[in-house]
mmCIF file of C-alpha atoms and ligand atoms in Angstrom:
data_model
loop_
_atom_site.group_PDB
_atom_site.id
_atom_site.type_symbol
_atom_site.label_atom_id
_atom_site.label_comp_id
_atom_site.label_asym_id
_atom_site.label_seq_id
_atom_site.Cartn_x
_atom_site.Cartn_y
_atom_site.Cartn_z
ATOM 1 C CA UNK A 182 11.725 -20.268 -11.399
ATOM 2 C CA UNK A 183 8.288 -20.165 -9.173
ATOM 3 C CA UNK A 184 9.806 -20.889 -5.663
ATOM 4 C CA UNK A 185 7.518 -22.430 -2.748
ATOM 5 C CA UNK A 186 4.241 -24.036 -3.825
ATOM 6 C CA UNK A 187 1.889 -22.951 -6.906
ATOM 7 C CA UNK A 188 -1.348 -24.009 -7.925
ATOM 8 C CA UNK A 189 -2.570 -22.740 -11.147
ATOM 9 C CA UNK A 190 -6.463 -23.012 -11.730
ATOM 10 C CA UNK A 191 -6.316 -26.628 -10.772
ATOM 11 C CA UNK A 192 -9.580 -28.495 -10.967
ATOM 12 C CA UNK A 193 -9.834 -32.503 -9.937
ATOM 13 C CA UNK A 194 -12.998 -34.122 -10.478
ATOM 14 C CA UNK A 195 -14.114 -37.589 -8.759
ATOM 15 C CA UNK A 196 -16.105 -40.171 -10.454
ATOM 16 C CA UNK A 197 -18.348 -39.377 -14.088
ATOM 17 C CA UNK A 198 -21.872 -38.421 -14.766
ATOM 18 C CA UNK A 199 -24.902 -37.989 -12.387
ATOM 19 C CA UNK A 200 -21.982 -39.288 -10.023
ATOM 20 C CA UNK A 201 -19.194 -36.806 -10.387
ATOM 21 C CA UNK A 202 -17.907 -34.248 -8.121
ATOM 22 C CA UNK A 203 -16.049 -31.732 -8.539
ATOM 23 C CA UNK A 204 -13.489 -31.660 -5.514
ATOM 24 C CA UNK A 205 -11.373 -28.507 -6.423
ATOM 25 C CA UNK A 206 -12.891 -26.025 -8.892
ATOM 26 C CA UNK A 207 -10.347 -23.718 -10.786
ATOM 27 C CA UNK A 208 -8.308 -22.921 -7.860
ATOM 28 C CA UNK A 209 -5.176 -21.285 -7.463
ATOM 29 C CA UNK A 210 -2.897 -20.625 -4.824
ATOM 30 C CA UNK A 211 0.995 -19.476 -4.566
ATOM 31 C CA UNK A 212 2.697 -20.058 -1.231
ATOM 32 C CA UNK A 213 5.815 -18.298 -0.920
ATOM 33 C CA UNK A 214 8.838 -19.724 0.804
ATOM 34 C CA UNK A 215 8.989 -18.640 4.572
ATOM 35 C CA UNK A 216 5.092 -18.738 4.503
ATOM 36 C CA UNK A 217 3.113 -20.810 6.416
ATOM 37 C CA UNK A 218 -1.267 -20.584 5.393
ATOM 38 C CA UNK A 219 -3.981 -21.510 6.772
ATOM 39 C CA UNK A 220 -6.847 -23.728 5.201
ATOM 40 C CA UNK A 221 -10.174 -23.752 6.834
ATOM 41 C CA UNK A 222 -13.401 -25.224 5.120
ATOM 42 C CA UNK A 223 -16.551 -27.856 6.023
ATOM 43 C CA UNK A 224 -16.343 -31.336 5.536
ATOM 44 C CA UNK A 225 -16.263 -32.135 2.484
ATOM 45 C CA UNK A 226 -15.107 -29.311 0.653
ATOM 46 C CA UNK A 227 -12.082 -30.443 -0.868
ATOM 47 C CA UNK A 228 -9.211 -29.688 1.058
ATOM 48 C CA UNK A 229 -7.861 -33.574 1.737
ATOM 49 C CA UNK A 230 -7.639 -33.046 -2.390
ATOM 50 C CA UNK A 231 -6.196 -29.750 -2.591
ATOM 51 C CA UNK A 232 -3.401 -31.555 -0.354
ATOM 52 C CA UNK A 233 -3.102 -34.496 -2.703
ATOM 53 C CA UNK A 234 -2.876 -32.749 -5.074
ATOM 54 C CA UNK A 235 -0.080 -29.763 -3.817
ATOM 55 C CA UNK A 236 1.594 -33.735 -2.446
ATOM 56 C CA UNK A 237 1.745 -34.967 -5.943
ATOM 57 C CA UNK A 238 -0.283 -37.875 -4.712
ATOM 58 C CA UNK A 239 -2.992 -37.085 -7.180
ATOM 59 C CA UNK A 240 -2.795 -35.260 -10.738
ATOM 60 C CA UNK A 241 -5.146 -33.238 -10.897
ATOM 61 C CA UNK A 242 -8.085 -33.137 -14.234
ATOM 62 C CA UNK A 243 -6.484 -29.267 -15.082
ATOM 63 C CA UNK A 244 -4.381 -26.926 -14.420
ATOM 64 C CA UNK A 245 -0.543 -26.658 -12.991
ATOM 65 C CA UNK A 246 1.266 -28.014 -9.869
ATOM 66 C CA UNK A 247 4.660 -26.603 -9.085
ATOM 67 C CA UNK A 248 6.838 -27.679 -6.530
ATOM 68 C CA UNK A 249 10.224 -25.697 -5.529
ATOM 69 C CA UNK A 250 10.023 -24.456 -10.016
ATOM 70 C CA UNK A 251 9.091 -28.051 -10.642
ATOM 71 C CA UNK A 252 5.763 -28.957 -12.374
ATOM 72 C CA UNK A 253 4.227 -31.758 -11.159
ATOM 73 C CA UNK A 254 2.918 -32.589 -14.581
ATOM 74 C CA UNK A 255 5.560 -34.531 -15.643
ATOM 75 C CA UNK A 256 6.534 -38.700 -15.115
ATOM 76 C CA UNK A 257 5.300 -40.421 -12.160
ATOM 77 C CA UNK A 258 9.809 -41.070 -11.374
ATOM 78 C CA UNK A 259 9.941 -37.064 -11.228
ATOM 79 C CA UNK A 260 6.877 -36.458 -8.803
ATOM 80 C CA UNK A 261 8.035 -39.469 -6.819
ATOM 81 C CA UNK A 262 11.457 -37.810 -6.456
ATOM 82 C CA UNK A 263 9.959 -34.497 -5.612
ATOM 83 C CA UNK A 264 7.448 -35.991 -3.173
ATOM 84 C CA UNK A 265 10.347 -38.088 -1.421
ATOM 85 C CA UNK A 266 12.872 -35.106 -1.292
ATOM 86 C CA UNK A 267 11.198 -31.967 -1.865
ATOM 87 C CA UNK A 268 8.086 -32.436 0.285
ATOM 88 C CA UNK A 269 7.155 -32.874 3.725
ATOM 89 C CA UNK A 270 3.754 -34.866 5.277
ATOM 90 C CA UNK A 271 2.379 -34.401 8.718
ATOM 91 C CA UNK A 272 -0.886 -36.155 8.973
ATOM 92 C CA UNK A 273 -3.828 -36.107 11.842
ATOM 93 C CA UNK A 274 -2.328 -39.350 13.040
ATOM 94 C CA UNK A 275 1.056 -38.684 12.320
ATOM 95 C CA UNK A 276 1.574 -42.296 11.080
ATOM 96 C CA UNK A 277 4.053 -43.131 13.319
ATOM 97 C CA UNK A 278 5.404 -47.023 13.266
ATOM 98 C CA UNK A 279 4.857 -48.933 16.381
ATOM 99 C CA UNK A 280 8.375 -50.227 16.614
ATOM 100 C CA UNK A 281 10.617 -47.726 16.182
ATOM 101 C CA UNK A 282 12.250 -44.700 18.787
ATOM 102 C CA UNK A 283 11.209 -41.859 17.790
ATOM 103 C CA UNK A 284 14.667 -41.289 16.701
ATOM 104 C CA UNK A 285 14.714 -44.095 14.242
ATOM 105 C CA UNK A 286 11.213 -42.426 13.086
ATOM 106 C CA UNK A 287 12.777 -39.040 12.131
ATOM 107 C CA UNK A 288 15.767 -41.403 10.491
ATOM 108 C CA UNK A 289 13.642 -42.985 8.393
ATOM 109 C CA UNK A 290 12.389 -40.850 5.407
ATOM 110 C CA UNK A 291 16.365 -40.632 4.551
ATOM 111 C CA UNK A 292 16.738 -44.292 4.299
ATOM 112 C CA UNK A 293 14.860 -44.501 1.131
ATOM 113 C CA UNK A 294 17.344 -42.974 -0.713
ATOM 114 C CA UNK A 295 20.147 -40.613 -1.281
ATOM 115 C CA UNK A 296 19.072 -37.130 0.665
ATOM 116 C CA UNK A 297 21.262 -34.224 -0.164
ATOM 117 C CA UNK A 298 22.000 -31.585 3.074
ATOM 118 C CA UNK A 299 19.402 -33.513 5.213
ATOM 119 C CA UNK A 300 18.978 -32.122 8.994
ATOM 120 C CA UNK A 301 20.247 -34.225 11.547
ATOM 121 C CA UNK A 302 18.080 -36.401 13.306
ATOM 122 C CA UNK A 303 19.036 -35.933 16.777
ATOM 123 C CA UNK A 304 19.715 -31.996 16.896
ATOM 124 C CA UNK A 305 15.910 -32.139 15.125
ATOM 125 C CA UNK A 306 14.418 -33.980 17.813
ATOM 126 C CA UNK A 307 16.238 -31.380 20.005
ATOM 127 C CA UNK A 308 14.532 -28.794 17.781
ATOM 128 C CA UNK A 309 11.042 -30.022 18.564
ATOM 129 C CA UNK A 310 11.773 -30.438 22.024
ATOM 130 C CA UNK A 311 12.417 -33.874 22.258
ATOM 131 C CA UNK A 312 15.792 -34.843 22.783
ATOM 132 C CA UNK A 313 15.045 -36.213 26.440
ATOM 133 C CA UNK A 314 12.500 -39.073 24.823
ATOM 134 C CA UNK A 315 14.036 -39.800 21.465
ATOM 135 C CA UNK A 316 14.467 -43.284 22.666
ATOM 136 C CA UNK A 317 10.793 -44.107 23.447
ATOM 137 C CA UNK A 318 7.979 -45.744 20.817
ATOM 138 C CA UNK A 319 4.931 -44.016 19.688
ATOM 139 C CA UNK A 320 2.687 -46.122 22.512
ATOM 140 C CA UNK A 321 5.474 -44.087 24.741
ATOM 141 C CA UNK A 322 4.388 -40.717 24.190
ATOM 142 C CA UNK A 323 1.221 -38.419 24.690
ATOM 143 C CA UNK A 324 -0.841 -37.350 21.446
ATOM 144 C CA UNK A 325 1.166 -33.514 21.710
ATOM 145 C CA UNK A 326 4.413 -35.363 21.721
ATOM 146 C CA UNK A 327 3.862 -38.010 18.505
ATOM 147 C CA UNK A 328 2.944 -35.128 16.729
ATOM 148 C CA UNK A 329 6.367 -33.342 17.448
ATOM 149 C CA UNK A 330 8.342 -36.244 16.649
ATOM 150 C CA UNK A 331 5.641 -36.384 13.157
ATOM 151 C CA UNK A 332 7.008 -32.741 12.215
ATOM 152 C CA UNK A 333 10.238 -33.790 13.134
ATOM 153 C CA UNK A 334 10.336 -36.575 10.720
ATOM 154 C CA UNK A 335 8.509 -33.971 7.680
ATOM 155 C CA UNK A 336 11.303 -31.778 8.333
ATOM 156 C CA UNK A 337 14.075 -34.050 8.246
ATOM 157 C CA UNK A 338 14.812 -34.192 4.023
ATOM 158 C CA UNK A 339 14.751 -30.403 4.001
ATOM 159 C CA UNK A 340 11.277 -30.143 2.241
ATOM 160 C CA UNK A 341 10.417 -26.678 0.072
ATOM 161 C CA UNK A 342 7.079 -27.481 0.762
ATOM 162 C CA UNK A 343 5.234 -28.672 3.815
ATOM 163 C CA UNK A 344 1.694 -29.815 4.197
ATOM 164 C CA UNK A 345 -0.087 -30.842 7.040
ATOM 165 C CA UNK A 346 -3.506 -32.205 8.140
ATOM 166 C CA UNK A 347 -5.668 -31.201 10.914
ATOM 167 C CA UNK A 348 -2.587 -31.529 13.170
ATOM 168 C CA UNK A 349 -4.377 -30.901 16.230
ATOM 169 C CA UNK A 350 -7.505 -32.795 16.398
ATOM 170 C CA UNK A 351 -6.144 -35.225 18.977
ATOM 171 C CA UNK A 352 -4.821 -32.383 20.811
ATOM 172 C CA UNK A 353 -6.011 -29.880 23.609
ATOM 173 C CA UNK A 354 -5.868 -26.566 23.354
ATOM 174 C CA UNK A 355 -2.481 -25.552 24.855
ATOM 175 C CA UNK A 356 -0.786 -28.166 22.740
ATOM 176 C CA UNK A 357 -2.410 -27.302 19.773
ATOM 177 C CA UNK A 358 -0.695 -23.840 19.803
ATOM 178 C CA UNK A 359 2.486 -25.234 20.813
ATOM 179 C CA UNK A 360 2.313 -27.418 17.587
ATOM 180 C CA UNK A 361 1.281 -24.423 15.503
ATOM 181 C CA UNK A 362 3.894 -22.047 16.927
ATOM 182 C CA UNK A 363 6.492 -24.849 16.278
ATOM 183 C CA UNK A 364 5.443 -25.308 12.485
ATOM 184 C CA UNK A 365 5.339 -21.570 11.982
ATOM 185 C CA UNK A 366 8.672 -21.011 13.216
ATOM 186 C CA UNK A 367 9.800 -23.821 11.501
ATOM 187 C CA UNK A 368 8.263 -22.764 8.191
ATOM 188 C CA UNK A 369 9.704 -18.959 8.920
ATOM 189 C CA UNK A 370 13.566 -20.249 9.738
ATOM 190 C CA UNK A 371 13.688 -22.826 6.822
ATOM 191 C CA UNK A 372 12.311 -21.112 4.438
ATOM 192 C CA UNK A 373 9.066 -23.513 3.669
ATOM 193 C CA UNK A 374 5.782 -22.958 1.703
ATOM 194 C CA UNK A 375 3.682 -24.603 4.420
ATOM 195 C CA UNK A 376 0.010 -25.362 4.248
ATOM 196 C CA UNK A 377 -2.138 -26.520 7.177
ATOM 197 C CA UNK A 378 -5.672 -27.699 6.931
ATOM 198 C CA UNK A 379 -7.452 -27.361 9.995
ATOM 199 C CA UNK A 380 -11.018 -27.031 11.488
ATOM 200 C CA UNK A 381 -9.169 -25.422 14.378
ATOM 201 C CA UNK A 382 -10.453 -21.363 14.064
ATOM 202 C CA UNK A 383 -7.944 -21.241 17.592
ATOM 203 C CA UNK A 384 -5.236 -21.966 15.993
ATOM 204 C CA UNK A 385 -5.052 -19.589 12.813
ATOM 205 C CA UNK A 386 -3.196 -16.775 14.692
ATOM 206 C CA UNK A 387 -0.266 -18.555 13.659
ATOM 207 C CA UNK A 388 -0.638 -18.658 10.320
ATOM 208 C CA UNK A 389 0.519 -15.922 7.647
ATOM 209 C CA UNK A 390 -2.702 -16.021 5.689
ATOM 210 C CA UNK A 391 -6.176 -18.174 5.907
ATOM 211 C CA UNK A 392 -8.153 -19.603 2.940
ATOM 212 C CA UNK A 393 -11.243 -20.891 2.718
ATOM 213 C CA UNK A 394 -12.706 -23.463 1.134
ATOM 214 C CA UNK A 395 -16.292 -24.397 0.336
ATOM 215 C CA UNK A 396 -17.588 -26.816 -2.999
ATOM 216 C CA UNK A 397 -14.072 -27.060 -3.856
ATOM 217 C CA UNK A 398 -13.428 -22.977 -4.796
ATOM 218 C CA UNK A 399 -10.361 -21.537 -2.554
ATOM 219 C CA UNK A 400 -10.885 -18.097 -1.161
ATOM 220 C CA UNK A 401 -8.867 -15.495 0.586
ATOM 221 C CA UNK A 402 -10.190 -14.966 3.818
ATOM 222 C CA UNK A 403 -7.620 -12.011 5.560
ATOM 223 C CA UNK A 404 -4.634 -12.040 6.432
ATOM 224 C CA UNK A 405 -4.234 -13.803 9.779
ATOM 225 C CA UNK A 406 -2.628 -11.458 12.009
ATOM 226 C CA UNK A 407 -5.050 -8.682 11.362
HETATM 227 N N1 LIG B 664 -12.023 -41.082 -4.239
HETATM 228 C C1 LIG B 664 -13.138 -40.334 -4.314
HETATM 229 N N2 LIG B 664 -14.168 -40.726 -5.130
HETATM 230 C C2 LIG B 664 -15.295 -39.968 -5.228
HETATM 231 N N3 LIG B 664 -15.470 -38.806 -4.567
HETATM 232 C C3 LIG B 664 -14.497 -38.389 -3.742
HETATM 233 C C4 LIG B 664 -13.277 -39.133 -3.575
HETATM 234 N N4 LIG B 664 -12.489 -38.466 -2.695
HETATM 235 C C5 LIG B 664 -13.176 -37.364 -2.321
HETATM 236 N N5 LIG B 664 -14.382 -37.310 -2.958
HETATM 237 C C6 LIG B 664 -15.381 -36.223 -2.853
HETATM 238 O O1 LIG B 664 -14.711 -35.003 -3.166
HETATM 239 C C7 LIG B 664 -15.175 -33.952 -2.306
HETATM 240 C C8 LIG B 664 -13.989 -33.351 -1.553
HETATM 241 O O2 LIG B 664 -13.479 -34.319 -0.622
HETATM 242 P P1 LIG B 664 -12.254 -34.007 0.372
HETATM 243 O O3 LIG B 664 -11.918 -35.265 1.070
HETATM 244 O O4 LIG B 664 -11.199 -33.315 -0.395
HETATM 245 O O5 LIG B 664 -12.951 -32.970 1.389
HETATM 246 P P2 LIG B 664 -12.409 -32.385 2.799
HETATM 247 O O6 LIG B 664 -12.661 -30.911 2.744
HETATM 248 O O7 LIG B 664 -11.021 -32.836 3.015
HETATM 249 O O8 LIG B 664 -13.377 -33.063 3.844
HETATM 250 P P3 LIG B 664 -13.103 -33.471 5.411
HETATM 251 O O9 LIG B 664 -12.957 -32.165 6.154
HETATM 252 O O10 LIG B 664 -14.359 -34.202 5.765
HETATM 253 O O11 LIG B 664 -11.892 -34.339 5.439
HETATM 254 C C9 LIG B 664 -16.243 -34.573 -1.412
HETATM 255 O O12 LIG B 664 -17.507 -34.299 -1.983
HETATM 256 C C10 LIG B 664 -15.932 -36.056 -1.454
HETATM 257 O O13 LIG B 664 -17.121 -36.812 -1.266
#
Protein backbone atom coordinates (compact mmCIF):
# COMPACT_ATOMS: atom_id res chain seq x y z
CA UNK A 1 0.00 0.00 0.00
CA UNK A 2 1.44 3.72 -0.95
CA UNK A 3 1.10 5.42 2.54
CA UNK A 4 0.84 9.41 2.82
CA UNK A 5 -0.07 11.29 -0.36
CA UNK A 6 0.91 10.30 -4.14
CA UNK A 7 0.53 12.02 -7.23
CA UNK A 8 1.36 10.15 -10.28
CA UNK A 9 1.97 12.33 -13.51
CA UNK A 10 -1.28 14.08 -12.90
CA UNK A 11 -2.25 16.65 -15.47
CA UNK A 12 -5.75 18.84 -15.12
CA UNK A 13 -6.59 21.02 -17.85
CA UNK A 14 -9.22 24.07 -17.62
CA UNK A 15 -11.50 25.01 -20.34
CA UNK A 16 -10.94 23.67 -24.43
CA UNK A 17 -9.28 25.14 -27.41
CA UNK A 18 -7.61 28.60 -27.94
CA UNK A 19 -9.08 28.79 -24.26
CA UNK A 20 -7.52 25.94 -22.38
CA UNK A 21 -4.96 25.85 -19.78
CA UNK A 22 -3.15 23.55 -18.62
CA UNK A 23 -3.10 23.98 -14.68
CA UNK A 24 -0.85 20.96 -13.64
CA UNK A 25 1.36 19.41 -16.33
CA UNK A 26 2.50 15.71 -15.70
CA UNK A 27 3.34 16.17 -12.17
CA UNK A 28 4.17 13.90 -9.56
CA UNK A 29 4.76 14.06 -6.07
CA UNK A 30 4.91 11.37 -3.02
CA UNK A 31 4.63 12.78 0.48
CA UNK A 32 5.56 10.42 3.02
CA UNK A 33 3.80 10.14 6.34
CA UNK A 34 5.58 12.31 9.09
CA UNK A 35 6.46 14.79 6.22
CA UNK A 36 5.41 18.07 6.02
CA UNK A 37 6.53 20.09 2.15
CA UNK A 38 6.63 23.09 1.10
CA UNK A 39 4.94 24.56 -2.15
CA UNK A 40 6.11 27.84 -3.44
CA UNK A 41 5.18 29.20 -7.02
CA UNK A 42 3.69 32.71 -8.79
CA UNK A 43 0.25 33.37 -9.12
CA UNK A 44 -1.17 31.47 -11.20
CA UNK A 45 0.82 28.53 -11.50
CA UNK A 46 -1.34 25.90 -10.41
CA UNK A 47 -0.95 25.15 -6.97
CA UNK A 48 -4.82 26.03 -5.69
CA UNK A 49 -5.24 22.85 -8.35
CA UNK A 50 -2.54 20.71 -7.31
CA UNK A 51 -4.49 21.06 -3.82
CA UNK A 52 -7.84 20.20 -5.35
CA UNK A 53 -6.74 17.83 -6.74
CA UNK A 54 -4.37 15.94 -3.73
CA UNK A 55 -8.26 17.11 -1.74
CA UNK A 56 -10.19 14.99 -4.09
CA UNK A 57 -12.16 18.10 -4.83
CA UNK A 58 -11.24 17.86 -8.46
CA UNK A 59 -10.32 14.67 -10.69
CA UNK A 60 -7.84 15.41 -12.42
CA UNK A 61 -7.69 14.94 -16.84
CA UNK A 62 -4.63 12.06 -16.10
CA UNK A 63 -2.81 10.41 -14.02
CA UNK A 64 -3.24 8.85 -10.25
CA UNK A 65 -4.33 10.30 -6.85
CA UNK A 66 -3.70 8.21 -3.79
CA UNK A 67 -4.73 8.94 -0.50
CA UNK A 68 -3.52 6.81 2.73
CA UNK A 69 -3.23 3.42 -0.46
CA UNK A 70 -6.52 4.76 -1.72
CA UNK A 71 -6.89 5.99 -5.36
CA UNK A 72 -8.89 8.73 -5.75
CA UNK A 73 -10.05 7.47 -9.09
CA UNK A 74 -12.78 5.67 -7.99
CA UNK A 75 -16.86 6.78 -7.10
CA UNK A 76 -17.55 10.18 -6.03
CA UNK A 77 -19.15 8.05 -2.26
CA UNK A 78 -15.37 6.75 -1.89
CA UNK A 79 -13.51 10.20 -2.41
CA UNK A 80 -16.23 11.82 -0.34
CA UNK A 81 -15.46 9.34 2.46
CA UNK A 82 -11.77 9.80 2.10
CA UNK A 83 -12.03 13.59 1.90
CA UNK A 84 -14.39 13.63 5.12
CA UNK A 85 -12.19 11.13 7.16
CA UNK A 86 -8.92 10.78 5.69
CA UNK A 87 -8.12 14.42 4.90
CA UNK A 88 -7.57 17.55 6.57
CA UNK A 89 -8.26 21.46 5.10
CA UNK A 90 -6.75 24.58 6.49
CA UNK A 91 -7.52 27.42 4.23
CA UNK A 92 -6.13 31.28 4.08
CA UNK A 93 -9.32 32.21 5.85
CA UNK A 94 -9.71 29.33 7.83
CA UNK A 95 -13.51 29.31 7.20
CA UNK A 96 -14.46 29.55 10.50
CA UNK A 97 -18.49 29.92 11.27
CA UNK A 98 -19.50 33.06 12.94
CA UNK A 99 -21.57 31.39 15.59
CA UNK A 100 -19.87 28.83 17.03
CA UNK A 101 -16.88 28.60 20.13
CA UNK A 102 -14.14 27.65 18.81
CA UNK A 103 -14.72 24.49 20.59
CA UNK A 104 -17.89 23.67 18.81
CA UNK A 105 -15.67 24.57 15.55
CA UNK A 106 -13.07 21.79 16.17
CA UNK A 107 -16.40 19.51 17.10
CA UNK A 108 -17.79 19.93 14.05
CA UNK A 109 -16.08 17.97 11.18
CA UNK A 110 -17.07 14.75 13.48
CA UNK A 111 -20.67 15.53 13.42
CA UNK A 112 -21.05 14.61 9.87
CA UNK A 113 -20.63 11.24 10.46
CA UNK A 114 -19.24 8.27 12.20
CA UNK A 115 -15.27 9.17 12.91
CA UNK A 116 -13.26 6.24 14.05
CA UNK A 117 -10.27 7.16 16.92
CA UNK A 118 -10.98 10.94 16.43
CA UNK A 119 -8.77 13.38 18.79
CA UNK A 120 -10.55 15.02 21.38
CA UNK A 121 -11.68 18.35 20.93
CA UNK A 122 -10.76 19.99 24.03
CA UNK A 123 -7.19 18.35 24.77
CA UNK A 124 -6.72 19.61 20.79
CA UNK A 125 -7.52 23.03 21.48
CA UNK A 126 -5.07 22.54 24.42
CA UNK A 127 -2.66 21.24 21.77
CA UNK A 128 -2.77 24.42 19.73
CA UNK A 129 -2.62 26.49 22.62
CA UNK A 130 -5.98 27.37 23.10
CA UNK A 131 -7.64 25.88 25.87
CA UNK A 132 -7.98 29.35 27.79
CA UNK A 133 -10.37 30.79 24.71
CA UNK A 134 -12.15 27.71 23.48
CA UNK A 135 -15.30 29.41 24.47
CA UNK A 136 -14.98 32.58 22.31
CA UNK A 137 -16.36 33.09 18.39
CA UNK A 138 -14.18 33.70 15.48
CA UNK A 139 -15.01 37.79 15.71
CA UNK A 140 -13.33 36.88 19.35
CA UNK A 141 -9.99 36.09 18.33
CA UNK A 142 -6.91 37.72 16.48
CA UNK A 143 -6.05 36.44 12.80
CA UNK A 144 -2.89 34.08 14.60
CA UNK A 145 -5.46 32.61 16.88
CA UNK A 146 -8.49 31.60 14.15
CA UNK A 147 -5.91 30.01 12.39
CA UNK A 148 -4.94 27.73 15.43
CA UNK A 149 -8.35 26.86 16.19
CA UNK A 150 -8.53 26.21 11.82
CA UNK A 151 -5.63 23.49 12.32
CA UNK A 152 -7.25 22.40 15.25
CA UNK A 153 -10.41 21.57 13.53
CA UNK A 154 -8.13 19.79 10.23
CA UNK A 155 -6.63 17.73 12.79
CA UNK A 156 -9.50 16.63 14.64
CA UNK A 157 -10.71 13.28 12.26
CA UNK A 158 -7.12 12.06 12.36
CA UNK A 159 -6.35 12.98 8.65
CA UNK A 160 -3.32 10.90 6.68
CA UNK A 161 -3.08 13.78 4.71
CA UNK A 162 -3.10 17.47 5.42
CA UNK A 163 -3.19 20.38 3.08
CA UNK A 164 -3.11 23.83 3.70
CA UNK A 165 -3.30 27.23 1.93
CA UNK A 166 -1.22 30.22 2.32
CA UNK A 167 -1.84 29.91 6.09
CA UNK A 168 -0.15 32.98 6.92
CA UNK A 169 -1.11 35.72 4.70
CA UNK A 170 -3.21 37.43 7.35
CA UNK A 171 -0.48 36.93 9.70
CA UNK A 172 2.77 38.82 10.87
CA UNK A 173 5.81 37.46 10.94
CA UNK A 174 6.22 36.00 14.47
CA UNK A 175 2.87 34.30 14.12
CA UNK A 176 3.48 33.00 10.94
CA UNK A 177 6.32 30.79 12.35
CA UNK A 178 4.41 29.91 15.29
CA UNK A 179 1.71 28.49 12.85
CA UNK A 180 4.37 26.73 10.79
CA UNK A 181 6.24 25.26 13.77
CA UNK A 182 2.80 24.06 15.08
CA UNK A 183 1.84 22.25 11.69
CA UNK A 184 5.29 20.75 11.43
CA UNK A 185 5.23 19.29 14.71
CA UNK A 186 1.93 18.29 14.23
CA UNK A 187 2.62 16.63 10.88
CA UNK A 188 6.00 14.97 12.59
CA UNK A 189 3.97 13.48 15.89
CA UNK A 190 0.90 12.22 13.86
CA UNK A 191 2.37 10.89 11.30
CA UNK A 192 0.77 13.22 8.32
CA UNK A 193 1.72 13.78 4.61
CA UNK A 194 1.27 17.56 4.89
CA UNK A 195 1.45 20.04 2.08
CA UNK A 196 1.52 23.83 2.50
CA UNK A 197 1.25 26.31 -0.28
CA UNK A 198 2.67 29.47 0.56
CA UNK A 199 4.20 32.68 -0.98
CA UNK A 200 5.85 32.98 2.41
CA UNK A 201 9.95 32.25 1.44
CA UNK A 202 10.16 33.06 5.69
CA UNK A 203 8.45 30.45 6.52
CA UNK A 204 9.98 27.34 4.56
CA UNK A 205 12.56 26.54 7.32
CA UNK A 206 9.92 24.52 8.66
CA UNK A 207 9.21 22.48 6.08
CA UNK A 208 10.94 18.99 5.19
CA UNK A 209 11.26 19.72 1.51
CA UNK A 210 10.16 22.81 -0.95
CA UNK A 211 8.69 22.48 -4.48
CA UNK A 212 8.22 24.73 -6.92
CA UNK A 213 5.83 25.41 -9.18
CA UNK A 214 5.70 27.46 -12.37
CA UNK A 215 3.04 26.77 -15.71
CA UNK A 216 1.74 24.00 -13.76
CA UNK A 217 5.23 21.60 -13.77
CA UNK A 218 6.28 20.72 -9.95
CA UNK A 219 9.95 20.90 -9.22
CA UNK A 220 12.26 19.96 -6.44
CA UNK A 221 13.77 22.88 -5.15
CA UNK A 222 16.27 21.48 -1.97
CA UNK A 223 15.67 20.18 0.79
CA UNK A 224 14.60 22.82 3.31
CA UNK A 225 16.87 22.57 6.11
CA UNK A 226 19.97 22.77 4.03
N1 LIG B 1 -12.10 27.01 -13.14
C1 LIG B 1 -11.13 27.42 -13.97
N2 LIG B 1 -11.41 27.65 -15.29
C2 LIG B 1 -10.42 28.05 -16.14
N3 LIG B 1 -9.14 28.24 -15.77
C3 LIG B 1 -8.82 28.06 -14.48
C4 LIG B 1 -9.80 27.63 -13.51
N4 LIG B 1 -9.19 27.52 -12.30
C5 LIG B 1 -7.90 27.86 -12.50
N5 LIG B 1 -7.67 28.17 -13.81
C6 LIG B 1 -6.37 28.53 -14.41
O1 LIG B 1 -5.45 27.49 -14.09
C7 LIG B 1 -4.16 28.04 -13.79
C8 LIG B 1 -3.74 27.60 -12.39
O2 LIG B 1 -4.59 28.24 -11.42
P1 LIG B 1 -4.40 28.04 -9.83
O3 LIG B 1 -5.53 28.72 -9.16
O4 LIG B 1 -4.17 26.61 -9.57
O5 LIG B 1 -3.03 28.85 -9.59
P2 LIG B 1 -2.32 29.29 -8.20
O6 LIG B 1 -0.88 28.94 -8.36
O7 LIG B 1 -3.05 28.70 -7.07
O8 LIG B 1 -2.49 30.86 -8.21
P3 LIG B 1 -2.62 31.91 -6.95
O9 LIG B 1 -1.27 31.90 -6.28
O10 LIG B 1 -2.92 33.20 -7.65
O11 LIG B 1 -3.74 31.43 -6.09
C9 LIG B 1 -4.29 29.55 -13.97
O12 LIG B 1 -3.83 29.87 -15.27
C10 LIG B 1 -5.78 29.80 -13.84
O13 LIG B 1 -6.15 30.94 -14.60
Amino acid sequence: MTTGLLLERVTLRHGDGEDETVALDDVSLHVEPGEIVAVVGPSGAGKSSLLAVAGGLTVPDAGRVVVDGVDLAGPERVRARIRRTRIGYVFQSNNLLPALTAVDQVRLPLTFGRIENPRDPVELLAEVGMDHKSGRRPHQLSGGERQRVGVARALVTRPGVLLVDEPTSALDRRRSHEVLALLAQETHEHHMATVVVTHDHDVLRHCDRVFEMIDGRLTEERPAMA
